[in-house]
Tab-separated table of C-alpha atoms and ligand atoms in Angstrom:
chain	number	residue	atom	x	y	z
A	1	MET	CA	19.053	40.621	-70.737
A	2	GLY	CA	16.569	39.552	-73.363
A	3	LEU	CA	12.815	39.445	-74.446
A	4	GLU	CA	12.942	42.845	-76.050
A	5	LYS	CA	14.498	45.358	-73.527
A	6	SER	CA	13.320	43.326	-70.320
A	7	ILE	CA	15.824	42.045	-67.672
A	8	LEU	CA	14.973	38.578	-66.121
A	9	GLU	CA	16.618	37.854	-62.590
A	10	ASN	CA	17.711	34.683	-61.556
A	11	ALA	CA	16.330	33.282	-65.066
A	12	PRO	CA	17.699	30.085	-66.231
A	13	VAL	CA	18.609	29.869	-69.849
A	14	ALA	CA	18.816	26.364	-71.887
A	15	ILE	CA	20.868	26.070	-75.095
A	16	ASP	CA	20.647	23.088	-77.342
A	17	GLN	CA	22.877	22.902	-80.059
A	18	ASP	CA	23.238	26.224	-81.874
A	19	GLN	CA	19.775	27.588	-80.418
A	20	ILE	CA	18.294	29.108	-77.252
A	21	TRP	CA	15.864	26.413	-76.097
A	22	GLY	CA	14.354	27.975	-72.977
A	23	VAL	CA	14.403	31.328	-71.153
A	24	GLY	CA	13.207	31.504	-67.529
A	25	ILE	CA	11.304	28.207	-67.703
A	26	ILE	CA	13.322	25.171	-68.811
A	27	PRO	CA	11.363	22.553	-70.610
A	28	PRO	CA	11.214	19.394	-68.255
A	29	ASP	CA	12.533	17.051	-70.645
A	30	PHE	CA	15.898	19.201	-71.065
A	31	HIS	CA	18.777	17.586	-69.621
A	32	PRO	CA	21.932	19.713	-69.843
A	33	ASP	CA	25.486	18.364	-70.436
A	34	GLU	CA	26.931	21.409	-68.818
A	35	ILE	CA	25.550	23.811	-66.397
A	36	VAL	CA	27.375	27.385	-66.190
A	37	ASP	CA	26.889	29.090	-62.947
A	38	GLY	CA	26.140	32.949	-63.774
A	39	TYR	CA	26.118	34.132	-60.083
A	40	GLY	CA	26.798	37.903	-60.182
A	41	CYS	CA	26.756	38.079	-63.924
A	42	VAL	CA	24.570	39.293	-66.519
A	43	LEU	CA	23.918	37.059	-69.472
A	44	MET	CA	23.253	39.071	-72.696
A	45	PRO	CA	23.315	39.130	-76.442
A	46	ALA	CA	26.636	39.149	-77.799
A	47	PHE	CA	28.165	42.278	-79.739
A	48	PHE	CA	28.234	42.387	-83.488
A	49	ASN	CA	30.788	44.985	-84.966
A	50	VAL	CA	29.171	46.490	-88.079
A	51	HIS	CA	32.074	47.922	-89.777
A	52	THR	CA	35.849	47.066	-89.578
A	53	HIS	CA	39.058	46.205	-91.406
A	54	ALA	CA	40.298	43.585	-89.259
A	55	ALA	CA	43.592	42.675	-90.601
A	56	MET	CA	44.650	46.363	-90.031
A	57	THR	CA	45.697	45.362	-86.665
A	58	LEU	CA	49.010	45.049	-88.168
A	59	GLU	CA	49.226	48.794	-88.566
A	60	ARG	CA	47.726	49.528	-85.051
A	61	GLY	CA	49.750	52.291	-83.394
A	62	TRP	CA	51.795	52.901	-86.772
A	63	ALA	CA	49.986	56.303	-87.798
A	64	GLU	CA	49.257	58.573	-84.951
A	65	ASP	CA	48.711	62.018	-84.496
A	66	LEU	CA	48.571	62.872	-87.991
A	67	ALA	CA	46.492	64.829	-90.473
A	68	PHE	CA	44.094	62.424	-92.345
A	69	GLU	CA	45.944	62.765	-95.792
A	70	ASP	CA	49.488	61.914	-94.285
A	71	TRP	CA	47.779	59.100	-91.976
A	72	LEU	CA	46.655	57.518	-95.351
A	73	ASN	CA	49.312	58.488	-97.868
A	74	LYS	CA	52.631	58.467	-95.832
A	75	LYS	CA	51.752	55.634	-93.316
A	76	ILE	CA	48.794	53.332	-94.286
A	77	TRP	CA	49.189	52.834	-97.694
A	78	VAL	CA	52.945	52.704	-97.567
A	79	ALA	CA	52.364	49.609	-95.082
A	80	GLU	CA	49.733	48.047	-97.129
A	81	SER	CA	51.770	48.195	-100.236
A	82	ALA	CA	54.099	45.403	-98.616
A	83	LEU	CA	51.070	43.263	-97.371
A	84	GLU	CA	51.343	39.720	-98.444
A	85	GLU	CA	48.472	37.309	-98.611
A	86	GLU	CA	49.219	35.373	-95.514
A	87	ASP	CA	49.689	38.576	-93.435
A	88	ILE	CA	45.852	39.052	-93.736
A	89	TYR	CA	45.348	35.558	-92.074
A	90	TRP	CA	47.444	36.447	-88.954
A	91	GLY	CA	46.196	40.137	-88.879
A	92	ALA	CA	42.562	39.192	-88.670
A	93	SER	CA	43.432	36.362	-86.449
A	94	LEU	CA	44.552	38.903	-84.063
A	95	ALA	CA	41.561	40.705	-84.371
A	96	ALA	CA	39.422	37.617	-83.616
A	97	VAL	CA	41.495	37.055	-80.519
A	98	GLU	CA	40.523	40.612	-79.415
A	99	MET	CA	36.948	40.490	-80.632
A	100	ILE	CA	36.168	37.314	-78.950
A	101	GLN	CA	38.029	38.540	-75.646
A	102	SER	CA	35.686	41.757	-75.518
A	103	GLY	CA	32.508	39.819	-76.155
A	104	ILE	CA	32.137	40.303	-80.122
A	105	VAL	CA	30.836	37.201	-81.890
A	106	GLY	CA	30.276	38.617	-85.415
A	107	PHE	CA	32.083	41.386	-87.548
A	108	ALA	CA	31.241	42.969	-90.973
A	109	ASP	CA	34.772	43.006	-92.700
A	110	HIS	CA	35.774	45.178	-95.706
A	111	TYR	CA	39.309	44.481	-96.880
A	112	PHE	CA	41.563	42.469	-99.216
A	113	TRP	CA	42.488	38.911	-99.709
A	114	MET	CA	39.155	38.020	-97.916
A	115	ASP	CA	39.628	34.229	-98.341
A	116	GLN	CA	42.063	34.523	-95.725
A	117	VAL	CA	39.477	36.281	-93.140
A	118	ALA	CA	36.992	33.639	-94.184
A	119	ARG	CA	39.648	31.143	-93.075
A	120	VAL	CA	39.821	32.731	-89.853
A	121	VAL	CA	36.103	32.749	-89.215
A	122	GLU	CA	35.800	29.204	-89.994
A	123	ASP	CA	38.756	28.516	-87.564
A	124	CYS	CA	37.842	30.654	-84.699
A	125	GLY	CA	33.790	29.961	-84.836
A	126	MET	CA	32.628	33.614	-85.053
A	127	LYS	CA	30.225	34.958	-87.424
A	128	ALA	CA	30.965	37.526	-90.219
A	129	LEU	CA	29.816	39.400	-93.278
A	130	LEU	CA	32.652	39.647	-95.567
A	131	ALA	CA	33.112	41.959	-98.545
A	132	TRP	CA	36.237	42.088	-100.687
A	133	CYS	CA	37.274	45.877	-101.263
A	134	HIS	CA	37.499	47.060	-104.804
A	135	PHE	CA	38.631	50.531	-105.806
A	136	GLY	CA	37.454	49.960	-109.646
A	137	ASN	CA	40.306	51.748	-111.303
A	138	GLY	CA	42.193	48.937	-113.104
A	139	VAL	CA	43.753	45.705	-111.763
A	140	ASP	CA	47.059	47.425	-111.257
A	141	GLN	CA	45.388	49.987	-108.432
A	142	GLU	CA	44.140	46.893	-106.494
A	143	LEU	CA	45.866	45.363	-103.607
A	144	GLY	CA	46.802	41.973	-104.701
A	145	LYS	CA	45.995	42.806	-108.223
A	146	LYS	CA	42.669	41.307	-108.209
A	147	SER	CA	39.847	42.012	-110.638
A	148	PHE	CA	36.142	42.921	-110.130
A	149	GLU	CA	35.407	39.435	-111.135
A	150	ASP	CA	37.697	37.996	-108.467
A	151	THR	CA	35.815	39.890	-105.750
A	152	ILE	CA	32.519	38.359	-107.128
A	153	SER	CA	33.735	35.142	-107.177
A	154	PHE	CA	34.666	35.347	-103.703
A	155	VAL	CA	31.048	36.477	-102.733
A	156	GLU	CA	29.935	33.224	-104.687
A	157	ARG	CA	32.582	30.805	-102.951
A	158	TRP	CA	31.901	32.048	-99.372
A	159	LYS	CA	28.322	32.745	-99.391
A	160	ASN	CA	26.649	30.600	-96.607
A	161	GLY	CA	30.131	29.350	-95.682
A	162	ALA	CA	31.105	27.698	-92.513
A	163	GLY	CA	27.763	26.234	-91.943
A	164	GLY	CA	26.115	29.465	-92.432
A	165	ARG	CA	28.350	31.491	-90.165
A	166	ILE	CA	29.748	33.379	-93.129
A	167	LYS	CA	27.711	35.743	-95.253
A	168	THR	CA	29.104	37.817	-98.116
A	169	SER	CA	28.363	41.168	-99.702
A	170	MET	CA	29.525	43.557	-102.530
A	171	GLY	CA	32.755	45.697	-101.353
A	172	PRO	CA	33.037	48.768	-103.337
A	173	HIS	CA	35.514	51.197	-101.578
A	174	SER	CA	33.532	54.332	-101.963
A	175	THR	CA	31.679	56.734	-104.190
A	176	TYR	CA	34.935	58.716	-104.547
A	177	MET	CA	37.074	55.812	-105.650
A	178	ASP	CA	34.961	53.693	-107.642
A	179	PRO	CA	33.606	55.127	-110.843
A	180	PRO	CA	29.786	55.048	-111.562
A	181	ASP	CA	29.874	52.141	-114.115
A	182	VAL	CA	31.618	50.064	-111.529
A	183	LEU	CA	29.167	50.673	-108.689
A	184	GLN	CA	26.324	49.983	-111.260
A	185	ASN	CA	28.152	46.708	-112.019
A	186	PHE	CA	28.316	46.004	-108.168
A	187	ALA	CA	24.548	46.688	-108.067
A	188	ARG	CA	23.826	44.348	-110.866
A	189	GLU	CA	26.056	41.407	-109.383
A	190	ALA	CA	24.303	41.934	-105.960
A	191	LEU	CA	20.801	41.466	-107.627
A	192	ARG	CA	22.069	38.389	-109.322
A	193	LEU	CA	23.598	36.821	-106.237
A	194	GLY	CA	20.685	37.958	-103.748
A	195	VAL	CA	23.281	39.719	-101.439
A	196	GLY	CA	23.780	43.239	-100.210
A	197	ALA	CA	26.767	45.883	-100.205
A	198	HIS	CA	29.195	47.429	-97.743
A	199	ILE	CA	30.615	50.785	-98.703
A	200	HIS	CA	32.133	54.047	-97.358
A	201	LEU	CA	29.808	56.929	-97.802
A	202	SER	CA	29.620	60.559	-97.439
A	203	GLU	CA	32.601	60.960	-94.734
A	204	SER	CA	33.203	64.830	-95.276
A	205	LEU	CA	32.206	67.895	-96.678
A	206	GLU	CA	34.894	67.916	-99.226
A	207	GLN	CA	33.459	64.520	-100.439
A	208	VAL	CA	29.890	65.957	-100.653
A	209	GLN	CA	31.363	68.970	-102.507
A	210	ASN	CA	33.271	66.881	-104.984
A	211	SER	CA	30.237	64.602	-105.497
A	212	ARG	CA	28.054	67.602	-106.405
A	213	LYS	CA	30.717	69.024	-108.764
A	214	ASN	CA	31.432	65.410	-110.612
A	215	PHE	CA	27.993	64.018	-110.508
A	216	GLY	CA	25.558	66.836	-109.786
A	217	LYS	CA	24.405	65.220	-106.389
A	218	THR	CA	25.245	64.085	-103.042
A	219	PRO	CA	27.240	60.874	-102.546
A	220	VAL	CA	23.871	59.260	-100.984
A	221	ALA	CA	21.893	60.460	-103.893
A	222	HIS	CA	24.574	59.210	-106.290
A	223	LEU	CA	24.849	55.899	-104.761
A	224	ASP	CA	20.937	55.468	-104.741
A	225	GLU	CA	20.657	56.496	-108.420
A	226	LEU	CA	23.175	53.614	-109.235
A	227	GLY	CA	21.049	51.105	-107.427
A	228	LEU	CA	23.061	50.393	-104.577
A	229	LEU	CA	20.816	51.466	-101.562
A	230	CYS	CA	18.181	48.850	-102.511
A	231	LEU	CA	19.482	45.435	-102.795
A	232	PRO	CA	18.167	41.805	-101.763
A	233	GLU	CA	20.057	42.230	-98.526
A	234	PRO	CA	20.918	45.419	-96.615
A	235	THR	CA	23.557	47.864	-97.685
A	236	ILE	CA	25.876	48.899	-94.842
A	237	VAL	CA	27.117	52.393	-95.378
A	238	ALA	CA	29.864	53.709	-93.310
A	239	HIS	CA	29.998	56.418	-91.944
A	240	CYS	CA	27.547	59.410	-93.233
A	241	ASN	CA	29.503	62.121	-91.349
A	242	VAL	CA	27.862	64.801	-93.425
A	243	LEU	CA	24.394	64.603	-94.635
A	244	GLU	CA	22.176	67.043	-96.431
A	245	THR	CA	18.450	67.077	-95.827
A	246	GLU	CA	17.405	64.943	-98.837
A	247	ASP	CA	20.060	62.393	-97.829
A	248	TYR	CA	18.154	61.282	-94.630
A	249	GLU	CA	15.093	60.648	-96.495
A	250	LEU	CA	17.023	58.595	-98.997
A	251	LEU	CA	18.595	56.439	-96.200
A	252	SER	CA	15.368	55.955	-94.179
A	253	ARG	CA	13.504	54.712	-97.240
A	254	ASN	CA	15.939	52.281	-98.431
A	255	SER	CA	17.253	48.785	-96.901
A	256	VAL	CA	20.155	50.756	-95.470
A	257	PHE	CA	22.129	50.572	-92.117
A	258	VAL	CA	24.612	53.399	-91.103
A	259	ALA	CA	27.820	52.046	-89.646
A	260	HIS	CA	28.619	54.407	-86.711
A	261	THR	CA	32.230	54.520	-85.509
A	262	PRO	CA	32.571	57.254	-83.199
A	263	LYS	CA	36.160	56.587	-81.996
A	264	THR	CA	37.652	57.038	-85.546
A	265	TYR	CA	35.739	60.502	-86.013
A	266	MET	CA	37.128	61.644	-82.794
A	267	LYS	CA	40.776	60.230	-83.397
A	268	LEU	CA	40.987	61.910	-87.135
A	269	ALA	CA	39.145	65.002	-86.116
A	270	MET	CA	36.199	64.008	-88.563
A	271	ASP	CA	32.434	65.601	-88.265
A	272	MET	CA	30.457	63.588	-85.882
A	273	PRO	CA	27.347	62.270	-87.535
A	274	LEU	CA	23.992	63.232	-85.931
A	275	VAL	CA	22.826	59.798	-84.755
A	276	GLU	CA	19.850	61.358	-82.802
A	277	LYS	CA	18.586	63.104	-86.024
A	278	MET	CA	19.022	59.646	-87.886
A	279	HIS	CA	16.748	58.023	-85.374
A	280	GLN	CA	14.120	60.799	-85.698
A	281	GLN	CA	14.055	60.225	-89.389
A	282	GLY	CA	13.643	56.198	-89.024
A	283	ILE	CA	17.233	55.360	-90.324
A	284	ARG	CA	18.678	52.369	-88.648
A	285	VAL	CA	22.164	52.888	-87.163
A	286	ALA	CA	24.486	50.063	-85.958
A	287	LEU	CA	27.722	50.397	-84.225
A	288	GLY	CA	31.210	49.236	-85.239
A	289	THR	CA	34.834	49.777	-84.461
A	290	ASP	CA	36.233	50.617	-87.793
A	291	GLY	CA	39.732	49.217	-88.446
A	292	PRO	CA	42.439	49.386	-85.452
A	293	ALA	CA	44.682	51.318	-87.671
A	294	SER	CA	42.422	54.538	-87.268
A	295	ASN	CA	40.561	53.711	-83.707
A	296	SER	CA	43.343	51.192	-82.116
A	297	ASP	CA	41.055	48.426	-80.890
A	298	PHE	CA	37.865	46.390	-81.022
A	299	ASN	CA	35.870	47.614	-78.164
A	300	MET	CA	32.178	47.687	-78.314
A	301	TRP	CA	31.713	48.767	-74.852
A	302	GLU	CA	33.575	52.129	-75.733
A	303	MET	CA	31.677	52.310	-78.946
A	304	MET	CA	28.374	52.188	-77.108
A	305	ARG	CA	29.787	54.705	-74.548
A	306	LEU	CA	31.365	56.964	-76.912
A	307	THR	CA	27.929	57.072	-79.082
A	308	GLY	CA	26.149	58.007	-75.878
A	309	LEU	CA	28.316	60.752	-74.779
A	310	CYS	CA	29.210	62.213	-78.114
A	311	GLN	CA	25.421	62.688	-79.082
A	312	LYS	CA	24.589	63.958	-75.556
A	313	PHE	CA	27.591	66.546	-75.831
A	314	ILE	CA	26.823	67.599	-79.374
A	315	HIS	CA	23.015	68.060	-78.878
A	316	HIS	CA	23.466	69.830	-75.382
A	317	ASP	CA	20.883	67.346	-74.207
A	318	PRO	CA	21.749	64.618	-71.856
A	319	THR	CA	18.084	63.022	-72.439
A	320	VAL	CA	18.969	61.960	-76.004
A	321	MET	CA	20.467	58.540	-76.781
A	322	ASP	CA	18.894	56.429	-73.840
A	323	ARG	CA	21.407	53.438	-72.642
A	324	THR	CA	18.945	50.777	-73.906
A	325	SER	CA	19.176	52.048	-77.397
A	326	LEU	CA	22.817	52.008	-77.324
A	327	VAL	CA	22.706	48.215	-76.210
A	328	GLU	CA	20.436	47.472	-79.145
A	329	MET	CA	22.671	49.218	-81.607
A	330	ALA	CA	25.558	47.109	-80.448
A	331	THR	CA	23.596	43.767	-80.417
A	332	ARG	CA	20.396	43.344	-82.402
A	333	ILE	CA	20.638	46.125	-84.676
A	334	SER	CA	24.210	45.436	-86.043
A	335	ALA	CA	23.467	41.610	-86.242
A	336	THR	CA	20.542	42.419	-88.439
A	337	ALA	CA	22.591	44.566	-90.530
A	338	MET	CA	24.916	41.853	-91.121
A	339	GLY	CA	22.126	39.458	-92.026
A	340	PHE	CA	21.975	37.580	-88.549
A	341	SER	CA	18.426	38.770	-87.614
A	342	ASP	CA	18.093	35.601	-85.206
A	343	SER	CA	20.557	37.091	-82.854
A	344	GLY	CA	20.375	40.087	-80.499
A	345	ILE	CA	17.416	38.970	-78.313
A	346	ILE	CA	17.562	36.142	-75.768
A	347	GLN	CA	14.448	34.360	-76.946
A	348	VAL	CA	13.472	30.696	-77.739
A	349	GLY	CA	14.311	29.790	-81.007
A	350	ASN	CA	17.172	32.647	-81.671
A	351	LYS	CA	20.682	31.750	-81.968
A	352	ALA	CA	22.843	31.140	-78.821
A	353	ASP	CA	25.097	34.279	-79.496
A	354	LEU	CA	25.617	35.257	-75.807
A	355	ILE	CA	28.234	36.654	-73.520
A	356	LEU	CA	28.364	36.375	-69.608
A	357	VAL	CA	29.371	39.740	-68.068
A	358	ASP	CA	30.765	39.901	-64.550
A	359	THR	CA	29.030	42.826	-62.827
A	360	SER	CA	30.710	42.171	-59.323
A	361	SER	CA	33.936	44.626	-59.971
A	362	PRO	CA	34.197	47.650	-58.295
A	363	HIS	CA	33.242	49.975	-61.286
A	364	MET	CA	29.936	48.146	-61.460
A	365	ILE	CA	29.089	48.650	-57.704
A	366	PRO	CA	26.307	49.586	-56.785
A	367	ARG	CA	24.034	47.760	-59.246
A	368	HIS	CA	21.262	50.431	-59.214
A	369	ASP	CA	20.794	49.963	-62.930
A	370	LEU	CA	22.369	47.093	-64.958
A	371	VAL	CA	22.046	48.546	-68.293
A	372	ALA	CA	23.700	51.947	-67.189
A	373	GLY	CA	26.516	49.665	-65.489
A	374	LEU	CA	27.136	47.965	-68.763
A	375	VAL	CA	26.947	50.822	-71.169
A	376	TYR	CA	28.801	53.524	-68.948
A	377	SER	CA	31.191	51.179	-66.780
A	378	GLY	CA	31.402	47.873	-68.808
A	379	GLN	CA	34.819	46.722	-69.701
A	380	PRO	CA	36.312	43.839	-72.121
A	381	GLY	CA	37.878	42.385	-69.016
A	382	ASP	CA	34.378	41.832	-67.540
A	383	VAL	CA	33.428	39.280	-70.052
A	384	ARG	CA	33.716	35.917	-68.448
A	385	ALA	CA	32.396	33.669	-71.406
A	386	VAL	CA	31.366	33.796	-75.040
A	387	TRP	CA	29.140	31.767	-77.101
A	388	CYS	CA	28.462	31.745	-80.860
A	389	ASP	CA	25.856	29.372	-82.274
A	390	GLY	CA	25.792	27.766	-78.861
A	391	VAL	CA	29.731	26.964	-79.061
A	392	CYS	CA	31.917	28.212	-76.182
A	393	LEU	CA	34.660	30.276	-77.781
A	394	TYR	CA	36.007	31.761	-74.711
A	395	LYS	CA	35.778	31.241	-70.978
A	396	ASN	CA	37.493	32.522	-67.742
A	397	GLY	CA	40.464	34.110	-69.816
A	398	ASN	CA	40.962	30.799	-72.020
A	399	PHE	CA	40.428	30.898	-75.765
A	400	LEU	CA	38.925	27.548	-76.820
A	401	THR	CA	39.242	28.083	-80.470
A	402	LEU	CA	42.476	29.971	-81.036
A	403	ASP	CA	46.068	29.658	-80.357
A	404	TYR	CA	46.533	32.931	-78.762
A	405	GLU	CA	50.456	33.011	-78.144
A	406	ARG	CA	51.133	31.894	-81.715
A	407	ILE	CA	48.726	34.399	-83.179
A	408	CYS	CA	50.439	37.480	-81.077
A	409	TYR	CA	53.777	36.198	-82.204
A	410	GLU	CA	52.929	35.801	-86.103
A	411	ALA	CA	50.893	39.080	-86.223
A	412	GLU	CA	53.769	41.115	-84.442
A	413	LYS	CA	56.529	39.708	-86.731
A	414	ARG	CA	54.552	40.409	-89.786
A	415	ALA	CA	53.508	44.035	-88.693
A	416	PHE	CA	57.291	44.739	-87.789
A	417	ARG	CA	58.222	43.342	-91.537
A	418	LEU	CA	55.572	45.745	-93.156
A	419	THR	CA	56.924	48.865	-91.303
A	420	GLY	CA	60.481	47.975	-91.600
A	421	LYS	CA	61.127	48.053	-87.909
A	422	GLU	CA	63.769	45.802	-86.482
A	423	MET	CA	62.641	42.998	-84.393
A	424	LYS	CA	64.279	43.584	-81.185
A	425	ASN	CA	61.998	43.590	-78.053
A	426	MET	CA	59.913	41.144	-79.882
A	427	ARG	CA	57.981	38.407	-78.016
A	428	THR	CA	59.281	34.865	-78.822
A	429	TYR	CA	57.186	31.968	-79.476
A	430	ASN	CA	57.922	28.227	-79.175
A	431	ALA	CA	55.618	26.027	-80.759
B	501	ZN	ZN1	36.294	51.874	-92.963
């Protein structure tokens, strides 16, 4: 699948170094080192996950069936208070294993001790847009006791790191946690460093009401006034569940991408954003999984499917959210939101960020409509191979850049330490 929404049959694709060199017609002087047989498969752009907190794998399944306040105050923040810096490396490594296996090559991460996540990205060969989350209420309130300046120096330290596979952005937590002067400082630093921002925005009616009470305007208008919606690189705003009429206009005329993570909204019983309305107003919407503490996994197949199903359901209209636009939101649009605009379409000159997907499993048969099969029947287990910048990261069940066994061992050991769980029934690992 490539060349702007078209599907080519029996088309060879040539990769040289990190780029796509030929599509359909291979240059006569191209002599490959390796030929991959894609019989029965679709080669499609790899997924980009536009909003997550990767190391929250350590809290997967730890806070279930709870009201949002209890989920956060009694569980998530309790476990996070015991985090140590090295935990982030192993939690994010577990996320990388799962993302690669399901066809994701890039992720926009928003968390703490982000040098550890950068190390993971460097090691595993993925791409990432990394933002160090900052609450802005004094160093003692920050995980790891890091200052505003510490988060800014991370942005400088890793900007265009790992051969350009790492990009960085500002990471204020939200308009309800960060005071206005801190948000303004983030905007000023983003302008100075030529980057964007990644922030939670307008997630509930209560947040909108409090914003009106405290600042006299909606969270979107508040952020716009403080200068964070118009930066040198895009601002990713998660999640925009509750928007007022003027917010749609503000989001559409700025350099903004809304991160849409429908599984979290359903699991935590939040309002479902009106993606179809955002599209009608010209707002760019990209798909993400959110952190696995709230949504459990990193499955972009499920995100495409849930986005389509939820929008059809809430609009009482099965014709909205066509299947091709769902693929675009999980690939090209998410990649562009993260600054990787040379990804997401299989065309000459673009980066070779590709996945090979088996379509011969029973749930894909008959293959009347390949895009419908991918969106509404596709599974992580259908992914046969994954390339990022032309480097193969995963092939036929084998991870080529990560030690899968060790990562599962280290991550589970650390997750049990965080939550005070005894380590019986634990997998063992022998190097
Ligand atoms: Zn989030």
